[in-house]
Amino acid sequence: MGYRLLLAAVMVVASTKSLAAPAADRATLALHKGLLTLDTHLDTPASFARPGWDFGARHSLDSDFSQVDLPRMAKGGLDGGFFVIYTAQGPRTPAGLIAARDAAWYRAVQIRETIARHPARAELAFTAADAPRIAAAGRAIVYQSMENAYPLTTDISLLEGFYKLGLRMVGAAHFLNNDFADSSTDPKGPEWNGLSPLGHKLVSEANRLGIIVDASHSSDLVLDQMLAQSRAPVILSHSGCKAIYDHPRNVDDARLLALAAKGGVIKINAYGGYLAAEVPNPERDAALKALGHKYGNPGLLPPEKVAALVKARRAILNRFPGSERSFEQFLAHLLHALKLVGPDHVGIGADWDGGGGVAGMQDITGLPKITAALLDAGYSEADLTKIWGGNVLRVMTAVEAAADKPSAQ
Ligand SMILES: [Zn+2]
């Protein structure tokens, strides 16, 4: 490229720079794209169920709220990650459990069907060794994880069925307590003081099969008990640091040190509500509430209504600056964790398509900014290799090694 053309390109990049987070320069972008990058919490499978939504086509946050698809993975240099089978906590009745089980099973099948539609561009992954092989073939790496063990009902043998469909990570609880564990955010407070007897069985069964145990969303005592019980390292797939923002979803320094001592990893979340306290603004909140009433559940809306809702919401946020958390607030959690436990025990799990995203990094096309910020903070390419993918693959390898080997017949 000639100098003039290069200058013009740089100026275009410079003019689109966000004030909150500088765009990565060419060298950083090249370095970023050369890394094997995995995010441990992609809620994208919820989009797989949307009528007409195509994982292989480019979407945008402004048109349909989505943050991840194959074209944006290529643009943002995201090689893959753990695609989540998420279940909201519902009633713990026989009918509620069966409905959750069937919905989660269908979601796992839907992940497989979606990936099967793009054989040249994406591939299901089952072992740590799969990731570099799939990345080298130029395809997206698709692991599966479960957020909230509620769909396992009270029958722990269901975990093996999900394992056979490809499940390689399981989190015990979500916003509310369930039959496995206490949540960090249940307004009723603890029910089990950590894991229930069934929750302890979940940990041993995950260990036996070779599934990573995830403590994100669960209470602090659940993390303690998982660390004490698990024979393999434990993960926090999308969490933050209590030292930066004191929220029940975040984890204190002593526990992060214990997680690291056991070989585990915290993957840093970009979910605004857990990054910093919200600046109160009753006028903005009333406007957002009125919008919510007008449109209802976005998941049930036709595409044109979703686009209108996104536009109206964006207009409200623009009217009240400071409503969104910043890239710097996300970075504060990442840098604190790195300083505390070191680059062998930190990674990225930003909660894309699940509420993650900050001003200046609103979908995965902004990921190179993280690489740029870490280089600025003095981290090396070797550190970045671990942070972006190496650490979770190390945990996965350890989990595989600790699993029961199938007995020879
Ligand atoms: Zn979550």
mmCIF file of C-alpha atoms and ligand atoms in Angstrom:
data_model
loop_
_atom_site.group_PDB
_atom_site.id
_atom_site.type_symbol
_atom_site.label_atom_id
_atom_site.label_comp_id
_atom_site.label_asym_id
_atom_site.label_seq_id
_atom_site.Cartn_x
_atom_site.Cartn_y
_atom_site.Cartn_z
ATOM 1 C CA MET A 1 0.000 0.000 0.000
ATOM 2 C CA GLY A 2 1.379 3.462 -0.977
ATOM 3 C CA TYR A 3 2.131 6.021 1.705
ATOM 4 C CA ARG A 4 -0.810 8.273 0.784
ATOM 5 C CA LEU A 5 -3.234 5.392 0.807
ATOM 6 C CA LEU A 6 -1.839 4.164 4.113
ATOM 7 C CA LEU A 7 -2.163 7.651 5.591
ATOM 8 C CA ALA A 8 -5.766 7.874 4.377
ATOM 9 C CA ALA A 9 -6.527 4.481 5.960
ATOM 10 C CA VAL A 10 -4.920 5.497 9.253
ATOM 11 C CA MET A 11 -6.908 8.735 9.238
ATOM 12 C CA VAL A 12 -10.138 6.808 8.716
ATOM 13 C CA VAL A 13 -9.254 4.568 11.640
ATOM 14 C CA ALA A 14 -8.307 7.612 13.735
ATOM 15 C CA SER A 15 -11.553 9.400 12.922
ATOM 16 C CA THR A 16 -13.636 6.433 14.087
ATOM 17 C CA LYS A 17 -11.677 6.108 17.316
ATOM 18 C CA SER A 18 -13.803 6.103 20.424
ATOM 19 C CA LEU A 19 -12.780 8.484 23.169
ATOM 20 C CA ALA A 20 -13.297 5.758 25.753
ATOM 21 C CA ALA A 21 -10.900 3.247 24.238
ATOM 22 C CA PRO A 22 -8.339 3.866 21.512
ATOM 23 C CA ALA A 23 -8.562 1.491 18.546
ATOM 24 C CA ALA A 24 -5.707 -0.962 18.154
ATOM 25 C CA ASP A 25 -3.040 0.051 15.619
ATOM 26 C CA ARG A 26 -2.061 -2.168 12.699
ATOM 27 C CA ALA A 27 0.769 -3.991 14.470
ATOM 28 C CA THR A 28 -1.433 -4.671 17.508
ATOM 29 C CA LEU A 29 -4.250 -5.878 15.281
ATOM 30 C CA ALA A 30 -1.861 -8.261 13.515
ATOM 31 C CA LEU A 31 -0.550 -9.541 16.853
ATOM 32 C CA HIS A 32 -4.118 -9.932 18.174
ATOM 33 C CA LYS A 33 -5.228 -11.885 15.108
ATOM 34 C CA GLY A 34 -2.228 -14.185 15.500
ATOM 35 C CA LEU A 35 -3.282 -15.223 19.019
ATOM 36 C CA LEU A 36 -5.618 -18.121 19.758
ATOM 37 C CA THR A 37 -8.499 -16.263 21.420
ATOM 38 C CA LEU A 38 -11.319 -17.891 23.383
ATOM 39 C CA ASP A 39 -14.103 -16.301 25.413
ATOM 40 C CA THR A 40 -15.512 -18.586 28.118
ATOM 41 C CA HIS A 41 -19.045 -17.186 28.175
ATOM 42 C CA LEU A 42 -20.851 -16.556 24.877
ATOM 43 C CA ASP A 43 -24.646 -16.377 25.284
ATOM 44 C CA THR A 44 -24.992 -16.382 21.498
ATOM 45 C CA PRO A 45 -27.013 -19.654 21.319
ATOM 46 C CA ALA A 46 -30.024 -17.643 22.518
ATOM 47 C CA SER A 47 -29.858 -15.954 19.079
ATOM 48 C CA PHE A 48 -29.801 -19.365 17.347
ATOM 49 C CA ALA A 49 -33.473 -19.697 18.303
ATOM 50 C CA ARG A 50 -34.497 -16.334 16.812
ATOM 51 C CA PRO A 51 -36.556 -16.775 13.638
ATOM 52 C CA GLY A 52 -34.468 -15.946 10.573
ATOM 53 C CA TRP A 53 -31.313 -15.163 12.584
ATOM 54 C CA ASP A 54 -28.233 -16.551 10.795
ATOM 55 C CA PHE A 55 -24.964 -17.141 12.709
ATOM 56 C CA GLY A 56 -23.126 -16.929 9.382
ATOM 57 C CA ALA A 57 -24.396 -13.433 8.491
ATOM 58 C CA ARG A 58 -23.241 -10.101 9.821
ATOM 59 C CA HIS A 59 -25.634 -8.527 12.292
ATOM 60 C CA SER A 60 -25.203 -5.491 14.512
ATOM 61 C CA LEU A 61 -26.006 -4.399 18.017
ATOM 62 C CA ASP A 62 -27.995 -1.530 16.544
ATOM 63 C CA SER A 63 -30.210 -3.744 14.417
ATOM 64 C CA ASP A 64 -30.947 -6.669 16.723
ATOM 65 C CA PHE A 65 -28.976 -6.373 20.035
ATOM 66 C CA SER A 66 -26.618 -9.198 18.994
ATOM 67 C CA GLN A 67 -22.854 -9.045 19.604
ATOM 68 C CA VAL A 68 -21.416 -12.243 18.133
ATOM 69 C CA ASP A 69 -21.650 -13.902 14.688
ATOM 70 C CA LEU A 70 -19.135 -15.520 12.361
ATOM 71 C CA PRO A 71 -18.285 -12.351 10.361
ATOM 72 C CA ARG A 72 -17.755 -10.344 13.563
ATOM 73 C CA MET A 73 -15.634 -13.156 15.039
ATOM 74 C CA ALA A 74 -13.345 -12.804 12.025
ATOM 75 C CA LYS A 75 -13.292 -9.009 12.284
ATOM 76 C CA GLY A 76 -12.675 -8.899 16.044
ATOM 77 C CA GLY A 77 -10.174 -11.747 16.022
ATOM 78 C CA LEU A 78 -12.201 -14.085 18.244
ATOM 79 C CA ASP A 79 -11.381 -17.707 17.404
ATOM 80 C CA GLY A 80 -14.110 -19.245 19.510
ATOM 81 C CA GLY A 81 -15.211 -20.029 23.002
ATOM 82 C CA PHE A 82 -17.797 -21.673 25.187
ATOM 83 C CA PHE A 83 -21.294 -21.282 23.741
ATOM 84 C CA VAL A 84 -23.762 -21.312 26.590
ATOM 85 C CA ILE A 85 -26.823 -23.440 27.256
ATOM 86 C CA TYR A 86 -28.486 -20.927 29.581
ATOM 87 C CA THR A 87 -31.617 -21.571 31.600
ATOM 88 C CA ALA A 88 -33.316 -18.919 33.720
ATOM 89 C CA GLN A 89 -34.120 -20.283 37.167
ATOM 90 C CA GLY A 90 -37.761 -21.365 37.211
ATOM 91 C CA PRO A 91 -39.956 -23.294 39.620
ATOM 92 C CA ARG A 92 -38.328 -26.316 41.277
ATOM 93 C CA THR A 93 -41.448 -28.406 40.725
ATOM 94 C CA PRO A 94 -41.588 -31.653 38.707
ATOM 95 C CA ALA A 95 -43.192 -29.776 35.784
ATOM 96 C CA GLY A 96 -40.669 -26.897 36.040
ATOM 97 C CA LEU A 97 -37.694 -29.270 36.100
ATOM 98 C CA ILE A 98 -38.902 -31.270 33.116
ATOM 99 C CA ALA A 99 -39.557 -28.103 31.081
ATOM 100 C CA ALA A 100 -36.035 -26.831 31.885
ATOM 101 C CA ARG A 101 -34.479 -30.208 31.020
ATOM 102 C CA ASP A 102 -36.228 -30.353 27.642
ATOM 103 C CA ALA A 103 -35.441 -26.713 26.747
ATOM 104 C CA ALA A 104 -31.739 -27.170 27.570
ATOM 105 C CA TRP A 105 -31.558 -30.427 25.633
ATOM 106 C CA TYR A 106 -33.172 -28.709 22.643
ATOM 107 C CA ARG A 107 -30.694 -25.810 22.944
ATOM 108 C CA ALA A 108 -27.738 -28.238 22.866
ATOM 109 C CA VAL A 109 -29.193 -29.839 19.731
ATOM 110 C CA GLN A 110 -29.736 -26.373 18.256
ATOM 111 C CA ILE A 111 -26.057 -25.494 18.816
ATOM 112 C CA ARG A 112 -25.082 -28.662 16.943
ATOM 113 C CA GLU A 113 -27.542 -27.933 14.123
ATOM 114 C CA THR A 114 -26.332 -24.336 13.785
ATOM 115 C CA ILE A 115 -22.684 -25.376 13.546
ATOM 116 C CA ALA A 116 -23.585 -28.156 11.099
ATOM 117 C CA ARG A 117 -25.001 -25.497 8.752
ATOM 118 C CA HIS A 118 -21.540 -23.868 8.496
ATOM 119 C CA PRO A 119 -19.098 -26.793 8.117
ATOM 120 C CA ALA A 120 -16.432 -24.694 6.402
ATOM 121 C CA ARG A 121 -16.565 -21.873 8.958
ATOM 122 C CA ALA A 122 -17.209 -23.401 12.391
ATOM 123 C CA GLU A 123 -16.618 -26.693 14.174
ATOM 124 C CA LEU A 124 -17.714 -28.257 17.458
ATOM 125 C CA ALA A 125 -14.819 -28.782 19.871
ATOM 126 C CA PHE A 126 -14.648 -31.434 22.576
ATOM 127 C CA THR A 127 -11.061 -31.536 23.857
ATOM 128 C CA ALA A 128 -8.355 -28.961 24.566
ATOM 129 C CA ALA A 129 -6.370 -30.333 21.632
ATOM 130 C CA ASP A 130 -9.250 -29.507 19.261
ATOM 131 C CA ALA A 131 -8.822 -25.727 19.626
ATOM 132 C CA PRO A 132 -5.474 -25.163 17.857
ATOM 133 C CA ARG A 133 -6.383 -27.698 15.157
ATOM 134 C CA ILE A 134 -9.726 -26.004 14.392
ATOM 135 C CA ALA A 135 -8.174 -22.520 14.499
ATOM 136 C CA ALA A 136 -5.429 -23.626 12.081
ATOM 137 C CA ALA A 137 -8.143 -24.820 9.698
ATOM 138 C CA GLY A 138 -9.620 -21.302 9.787
ATOM 139 C CA ARG A 139 -12.849 -22.335 11.500
ATOM 140 C CA ALA A 140 -14.541 -20.963 14.640
ATOM 141 C CA ILE A 141 -14.045 -23.133 17.751
ATOM 142 C CA VAL A 142 -17.351 -24.018 19.405
ATOM 143 C CA TYR A 143 -17.254 -25.553 22.881
ATOM 144 C CA GLN A 144 -20.474 -25.910 24.867
ATOM 145 C CA SER A 145 -21.133 -24.915 28.470
ATOM 146 C CA MET A 146 -24.140 -24.824 30.783
ATOM 147 C CA GLU A 147 -25.080 -21.782 32.857
ATOM 148 C CA ASN A 148 -27.322 -22.981 35.696
ATOM 149 C CA ALA A 149 -27.477 -26.735 36.368
ATOM 150 C CA TYR A 150 -31.267 -26.484 36.917
ATOM 151 C CA PRO A 151 -32.037 -28.449 33.690
ATOM 152 C CA LEU A 152 -30.202 -31.466 35.138
ATOM 153 C CA THR A 153 -33.308 -31.722 37.389
ATOM 154 C CA THR A 154 -32.362 -33.827 40.426
ATOM 155 C CA ASP A 155 -31.045 -36.651 38.233
ATOM 156 C CA ILE A 156 -27.272 -36.272 38.073
ATOM 157 C CA SER A 157 -27.034 -38.973 35.390
ATOM 158 C CA LEU A 158 -28.351 -36.397 32.885
ATOM 159 C CA LEU A 159 -24.922 -34.730 32.974
ATOM 160 C CA GLU A 160 -23.459 -37.645 31.012
ATOM 161 C CA GLY A 161 -26.115 -37.203 28.320
ATOM 162 C CA PHE A 162 -25.172 -33.542 27.930
ATOM 163 C CA TYR A 163 -21.476 -34.529 27.948
ATOM 164 C CA LYS A 164 -22.198 -36.803 24.984
ATOM 165 C CA LEU A 165 -23.794 -33.846 23.169
ATOM 166 C CA GLY A 166 -20.551 -31.917 23.776
ATOM 167 C CA LEU A 167 -20.916 -30.184 27.164
ATOM 168 C CA ARG A 168 -17.497 -29.379 28.658
ATOM 169 C CA MET A 169 -18.242 -26.763 31.363
ATOM 170 C CA VAL A 170 -21.025 -26.537 33.951
ATOM 171 C CA GLY A 171 -22.034 -23.729 36.318
ATOM 172 C CA ALA A 172 -24.127 -24.660 39.355
ATOM 173 C CA ALA A 173 -26.543 -21.737 39.775
ATOM 174 C CA HIS A 174 -27.734 -18.491 38.187
ATOM 175 C CA PHE A 175 -29.569 -15.534 39.803
ATOM 176 C CA LEU A 176 -31.437 -17.689 42.342
ATOM 177 C CA ASN A 177 -30.688 -20.678 44.573
ATOM 178 C CA ASN A 178 -31.498 -24.065 43.080
ATOM 179 C CA ASP A 179 -31.296 -27.748 44.037
ATOM 180 C CA PHE A 180 -27.505 -27.737 43.505
ATOM 181 C CA ALA A 181 -26.199 -24.588 45.126
ATOM 182 C CA ASP A 182 -26.738 -21.115 46.539
ATOM 183 C CA SER A 183 -26.641 -18.213 44.119
ATOM 184 C CA SER A 184 -24.596 -15.096 44.950
ATOM 185 C CA THR A 185 -27.660 -12.943 44.225
ATOM 186 C CA ASP A 186 -30.729 -14.709 45.652
ATOM 187 C CA PRO A 187 -32.617 -12.054 47.674
ATOM 188 C CA LYS A 188 -33.652 -14.811 50.107
ATOM 189 C CA GLY A 189 -30.021 -15.449 51.080
ATOM 190 C CA PRO A 190 -28.339 -18.842 51.417
ATOM 191 C CA GLU A 191 -30.356 -22.040 51.430
ATOM 192 C CA TRP A 192 -27.573 -24.649 51.577
ATOM 193 C CA ASN A 193 -24.611 -22.615 52.870
ATOM 194 C CA GLY A 194 -22.797 -23.475 49.646
ATOM 195 C CA LEU A 195 -23.361 -26.658 47.667
ATOM 196 C CA SER A 196 -26.300 -28.958 48.434
ATOM 197 C CA PRO A 197 -25.648 -32.721 48.668
ATOM 198 C CA LEU A 198 -26.772 -32.866 45.006
ATOM 199 C CA GLY A 199 -24.333 -30.026 44.200
ATOM 200 C CA HIS A 200 -21.472 -32.061 45.659
ATOM 201 C CA LYS A 201 -22.541 -34.924 43.386
ATOM 202 C CA LEU A 202 -22.487 -32.484 40.446
ATOM 203 C CA VAL A 203 -18.826 -31.656 41.184
ATOM 204 C CA SER A 204 -17.772 -35.316 41.440
ATOM 205 C CA GLU A 205 -19.721 -36.294 38.327
ATOM 206 C CA ALA A 206 -18.209 -33.373 36.362
ATOM 207 C CA ASN A 207 -14.752 -34.478 37.567
ATOM 208 C CA ARG A 208 -15.452 -38.081 36.560
ATOM 209 C CA LEU A 209 -16.606 -37.137 33.044
ATOM 210 C CA GLY A 210 -14.038 -34.391 32.373
ATOM 211 C CA ILE A 211 -16.289 -31.303 32.520
ATOM 212 C CA ILE A 212 -14.904 -27.992 33.873
ATOM 213 C CA VAL A 213 -16.634 -26.805 37.065
ATOM 214 C CA ASP A 214 -17.688 -23.117 36.884
ATOM 215 C CA ALA A 215 -18.351 -21.039 40.032
ATOM 216 C CA SER A 216 -19.596 -17.845 38.332
ATOM 217 C CA HIS A 217 -23.013 -16.741 39.715
ATOM 218 C CA SER A 218 -22.713 -19.147 42.656
ATOM 219 C CA SER A 219 -22.135 -17.871 46.203
ATOM 220 C CA ASP A 220 -18.673 -17.417 47.710
ATOM 221 C CA LEU A 221 -19.145 -20.539 49.843
ATOM 222 C CA VAL A 222 -19.922 -22.563 46.716
ATOM 223 C CA LEU A 223 -16.589 -21.467 45.241
ATOM 224 C CA ASP A 224 -14.807 -22.437 48.490
ATOM 225 C CA GLN A 225 -16.458 -25.852 48.493
ATOM 226 C CA MET A 226 -15.803 -26.470 44.794
ATOM 227 C CA LEU A 227 -12.124 -25.654 45.373
ATOM 228 C CA ALA A 228 -11.996 -27.997 48.352
ATOM 229 C CA GLN A 229 -13.777 -30.860 46.595
ATOM 230 C CA SER A 230 -12.799 -30.751 42.925
ATOM 231 C CA ARG A 231 -9.854 -32.917 41.912
ATOM 232 C CA ALA A 232 -9.240 -30.606 38.931
ATOM 233 C CA PRO A 233 -8.895 -26.792 38.612
ATOM 234 C CA VAL A 234 -12.074 -24.678 38.855
ATOM 235 C CA ILE A 235 -13.030 -21.742 36.633
ATOM 236 C CA LEU A 236 -14.922 -18.475 37.034
ATOM 237 C CA SER A 237 -16.205 -18.232 33.454
ATOM 238 C CA HIS A 238 -17.441 -14.605 33.697
ATOM 239 C CA SER A 239 -16.763 -12.777 36.967
ATOM 240 C CA GLY A 240 -15.144 -9.641 38.338
ATOM 241 C CA CYS A 241 -13.110 -8.436 41.320
ATOM 242 C CA LYS A 242 -14.712 -7.383 44.597
ATOM 243 C CA ALA A 243 -11.682 -5.180 45.279
ATOM 244 C CA ILE A 244 -12.712 -3.022 42.304
ATOM 245 C CA TYR A 245 -16.475 -3.092 42.846
ATOM 246 C CA ASP A 246 -18.098 -4.647 45.899
ATOM 247 C CA HIS A 247 -20.928 -6.640 44.294
ATOM 248 C CA PRO A 248 -22.032 -10.163 45.295
ATOM 249 C CA ARG A 249 -21.296 -11.381 41.716
ATOM 250 C CA ASN A 250 -17.621 -10.379 42.135
ATOM 251 C CA VAL A 251 -14.947 -12.346 43.992
ATOM 252 C CA ASP A 252 -12.610 -11.162 46.757
ATOM 253 C CA ASP A 253 -8.818 -11.303 46.564
ATOM 254 C CA ALA A 254 -8.364 -14.175 49.054
ATOM 255 C CA ARG A 255 -10.681 -16.390 47.009
ATOM 256 C CA LEU A 256 -8.978 -15.423 43.714
ATOM 257 C CA LEU A 257 -5.642 -16.448 45.255
ATOM 258 C CA ALA A 258 -7.168 -19.774 46.351
ATOM 259 C CA LEU A 259 -8.592 -20.310 42.833
ATOM 260 C CA ALA A 260 -5.149 -19.662 41.321
ATOM 261 C CA ALA A 261 -3.385 -21.886 43.870
ATOM 262 C CA LYS A 262 -5.541 -24.735 42.592
ATOM 263 C CA GLY A 263 -4.560 -23.959 38.972
ATOM 264 C CA GLY A 264 -7.823 -22.205 38.109
ATOM 265 C CA VAL A 265 -8.650 -19.085 36.099
ATOM 266 C CA ILE A 266 -10.918 -16.048 36.457
ATOM 267 C CA LYS A 267 -12.297 -14.870 33.135
ATOM 268 C CA ILE A 268 -13.164 -11.190 33.407
ATOM 269 C CA ASN A 269 -16.735 -10.077 32.744
ATOM 270 C CA ALA A 270 -17.785 -6.918 30.873
ATOM 271 C CA TYR A 271 -21.329 -6.862 32.301
ATOM 272 C CA GLY A 272 -21.913 -3.225 33.237
ATOM 273 C CA GLY A 273 -23.885 -3.850 36.430
ATOM 274 C CA TYR A 274 -20.960 -5.759 37.956
ATOM 275 C CA LEU A 275 -18.181 -3.373 36.844
ATOM 276 C CA ALA A 276 -19.092 -0.241 38.812
ATOM 277 C CA ALA A 277 -22.027 1.348 40.586
ATOM 278 C CA GLU A 278 -24.583 2.982 38.343
ATOM 279 C CA VAL A 279 -24.795 6.755 38.361
ATOM 280 C CA PRO A 280 -28.379 7.303 39.594
ATOM 281 C CA ASN A 281 -30.690 9.094 37.189
ATOM 282 C CA PRO A 282 -34.447 8.732 37.858
ATOM 283 C CA GLU A 283 -35.379 10.502 34.613
ATOM 284 C CA ARG A 284 -33.341 8.015 32.525
ATOM 285 C CA ASP A 285 -34.659 5.032 34.496
ATOM 286 C CA ALA A 286 -38.263 6.185 33.989
ATOM 287 C CA ALA A 287 -37.638 6.540 30.239
ATOM 288 C CA LEU A 288 -36.110 3.037 30.023
ATOM 289 C CA LYS A 289 -38.956 1.580 32.070
ATOM 290 C CA ALA A 290 -41.564 3.184 29.821
ATOM 291 C CA LEU A 291 -39.730 1.771 26.800
ATOM 292 C CA GLY A 292 -39.742 -1.706 28.367
ATOM 293 C CA HIS A 293 -43.503 -1.461 28.936
ATOM 294 C CA LYS A 294 -44.087 -0.320 25.375
ATOM 295 C CA TYR A 295 -42.183 -3.161 23.685
ATOM 296 C CA GLY A 296 -42.253 -6.070 26.137
ATOM 297 C CA ASN A 297 -39.831 -9.020 25.871
ATOM 298 C CA PRO A 298 -37.400 -8.305 22.961
ATOM 299 C CA GLY A 299 -37.004 -12.076 22.414
ATOM 300 C CA LEU A 300 -40.630 -12.251 21.273
ATOM 301 C CA LEU A 301 -40.535 -9.274 18.880
ATOM 302 C CA PRO A 302 -40.281 -9.377 15.061
ATOM 303 C CA PRO A 303 -36.962 -8.004 13.672
ATOM 304 C CA GLU A 304 -38.324 -4.565 12.672
ATOM 305 C CA LYS A 305 -39.725 -4.003 16.185
ATOM 306 C CA VAL A 306 -36.365 -5.069 17.716
ATOM 307 C CA ALA A 307 -34.563 -2.537 15.526
ATOM 308 C CA ALA A 308 -36.988 0.200 16.612
ATOM 309 C CA LEU A 309 -36.525 -0.745 20.264
ATOM 310 C CA VAL A 310 -32.716 -0.718 19.957
ATOM 311 C CA LYS A 311 -32.842 2.697 18.304
ATOM 312 C CA ALA A 312 -35.135 4.166 20.956
ATOM 313 C CA ARG A 313 -32.974 2.719 23.758
ATOM 314 C CA ARG A 314 -29.814 4.113 22.187
ATOM 315 C CA ALA A 315 -31.467 7.561 21.968
ATOM 316 C CA ILE A 316 -32.252 7.452 25.712
ATOM 317 C CA LEU A 317 -28.687 6.405 26.622
ATOM 318 C CA ASN A 318 -27.265 9.179 24.436
ATOM 319 C CA ARG A 319 -29.540 11.704 26.132
ATOM 320 C CA PHE A 320 -28.058 10.778 29.529
ATOM 321 C CA PRO A 321 -24.273 10.428 29.126
ATOM 322 C CA GLY A 322 -22.537 8.250 31.708
ATOM 323 C CA SER A 323 -25.336 5.661 31.601
ATOM 324 C CA GLU A 324 -23.012 2.995 30.252
ATOM 325 C CA ARG A 325 -19.956 1.646 32.058
ATOM 326 C CA SER A 326 -16.664 2.428 30.342
ATOM 327 C CA PHE A 327 -13.887 0.359 28.813
ATOM 328 C CA GLU A 328 -11.613 1.683 31.583
ATOM 329 C CA GLN A 329 -13.975 0.294 34.238
ATOM 330 C CA PHE A 330 -13.764 -3.143 32.574
ATOM 331 C CA LEU A 331 -9.995 -2.814 32.300
ATOM 332 C CA ALA A 332 -9.698 -2.012 36.028
ATOM 333 C CA HIS A 333 -11.042 -5.503 36.884
ATOM 334 C CA LEU A 334 -8.754 -7.174 34.350
ATOM 335 C CA LEU A 335 -5.616 -5.353 35.531
ATOM 336 C CA HIS A 336 -6.409 -5.922 39.201
ATOM 337 C CA ALA A 337 -6.802 -9.669 38.668
ATOM 338 C CA LEU A 338 -3.591 -9.777 36.622
ATOM 339 C CA LYS A 339 -1.659 -7.942 39.320
ATOM 340 C CA LEU A 340 -3.059 -10.183 42.041
ATOM 341 C CA VAL A 341 -2.808 -13.686 40.560
ATOM 342 C CA GLY A 342 -0.626 -13.175 37.478
ATOM 343 C CA PRO A 343 -1.157 -13.868 33.758
ATOM 344 C CA ASP A 344 -1.443 -17.650 34.254
ATOM 345 C CA HIS A 345 -4.780 -17.287 36.041
ATOM 346 C CA VAL A 346 -6.722 -14.579 34.208
ATOM 347 C CA GLY A 347 -8.649 -14.512 30.947
ATOM 348 C CA ILE A 348 -11.679 -13.048 29.191
ATOM 349 C CA GLY A 349 -15.340 -14.070 29.590
ATOM 350 C CA ALA A 350 -17.138 -10.865 28.712
ATOM 351 C CA ASP A 351 -20.770 -12.106 28.697
ATOM 352 C CA TRP A 352 -21.395 -11.256 25.033
ATOM 353 C CA ASP A 353 -25.057 -11.619 24.077
ATOM 354 C CA GLY A 354 -25.795 -11.915 27.791
ATOM 355 C CA GLY A 355 -25.564 -8.267 28.819
ATOM 356 C CA GLY A 356 -21.808 -7.711 28.405
ATOM 357 C CA GLY A 357 -20.278 -4.736 26.622
ATOM 358 C CA VAL A 358 -19.103 -1.265 27.614
ATOM 359 C CA ALA A 359 -18.852 2.140 25.942
ATOM 360 C CA GLY A 360 -16.067 1.762 23.404
ATOM 361 C CA MET A 361 -16.367 -2.058 23.247
ATOM 362 C CA GLN A 362 -19.966 -2.856 22.458
ATOM 363 C CA ASP A 363 -19.502 -6.067 20.540
ATOM 364 C CA ILE A 364 -16.670 -8.476 19.737
ATOM 365 C CA THR A 365 -15.277 -6.256 16.978
ATOM 366 C CA GLY A 366 -13.803 -4.202 19.851
ATOM 367 C CA LEU A 367 -11.717 -7.060 21.272
ATOM 368 C CA PRO A 368 -8.369 -5.873 19.830
ATOM 369 C CA LYS A 369 -8.677 -2.933 22.247
ATOM 370 C CA ILE A 370 -8.133 -5.363 25.115
ATOM 371 C CA THR A 371 -4.908 -6.585 23.502
ATOM 372 C CA ALA A 372 -3.798 -2.960 22.924
ATOM 373 C CA ALA A 373 -4.537 -2.035 26.554
ATOM 374 C CA LEU A 374 -2.649 -5.065 27.924
ATOM 375 C CA LEU A 375 0.396 -4.293 25.759
ATOM 376 C CA ASP A 376 0.220 -0.703 27.034
ATOM 377 C CA ALA A 377 0.148 -2.040 30.588
ATOM 378 C CA GLY A 378 3.397 -3.925 29.911
ATOM 379 C CA TYR A 379 2.123 -7.457 29.309
ATOM 380 C CA SER A 380 4.071 -9.482 26.744
ATOM 381 C CA GLU A 381 2.877 -11.488 23.764
ATOM 382 C CA ALA A 382 3.537 -14.647 25.810
ATOM 383 C CA ASP A 383 1.264 -13.292 28.557
ATOM 384 C CA LEU A 384 -1.422 -12.440 25.988
ATOM 385 C CA THR A 385 -1.257 -15.958 24.577
ATOM 386 C CA LYS A 386 -2.119 -17.320 28.022
ATOM 387 C CA ILE A 387 -4.751 -14.692 28.846
ATOM 388 C CA TRP A 388 -6.610 -15.031 25.543
ATOM 389 C CA GLY A 389 -6.710 -18.825 25.265
ATOM 390 C CA GLY A 390 -3.803 -20.688 26.835
ATOM 391 C CA ASN A 391 -5.102 -20.565 30.397
ATOM 392 C CA VAL A 392 -8.526 -22.037 29.744
ATOM 393 C CA LEU A 393 -6.986 -24.748 27.547
ATOM 394 C CA ARG A 394 -4.548 -25.564 30.371
ATOM 395 C CA VAL A 395 -7.484 -25.908 32.773
ATOM 396 C CA MET A 396 -9.307 -28.077 30.249
ATOM 397 C CA THR A 397 -6.254 -30.308 29.794
ATOM 398 C CA ALA A 398 -5.999 -30.740 33.573
ATOM 399 C CA VAL A 399 -9.724 -31.546 33.795
ATOM 400 C CA GLU A 400 -9.338 -34.136 31.013
ATOM 401 C CA ALA A 401 -6.332 -35.683 32.791
ATOM 402 C CA ALA A 402 -8.234 -35.920 36.097
ATOM 403 C CA ALA A 403 -11.292 -37.583 34.495
ATOM 404 C CA ASP A 404 -11.934 -41.293 34.869
ATOM 405 C CA LYS A 405 -10.569 -43.120 31.871
ATOM 406 C CA PRO A 406 -13.170 -45.340 30.202
ATOM 407 C CA SER A 407 -12.387 -48.859 31.416
ATOM 408 C CA ALA A 408 -11.017 -51.210 28.789
ATOM 409 C CA GLN A 409 -13.499 -53.958 27.960
HETATM 410 ZN ZN ZN B 1 -24.147 -14.969 33.546
#
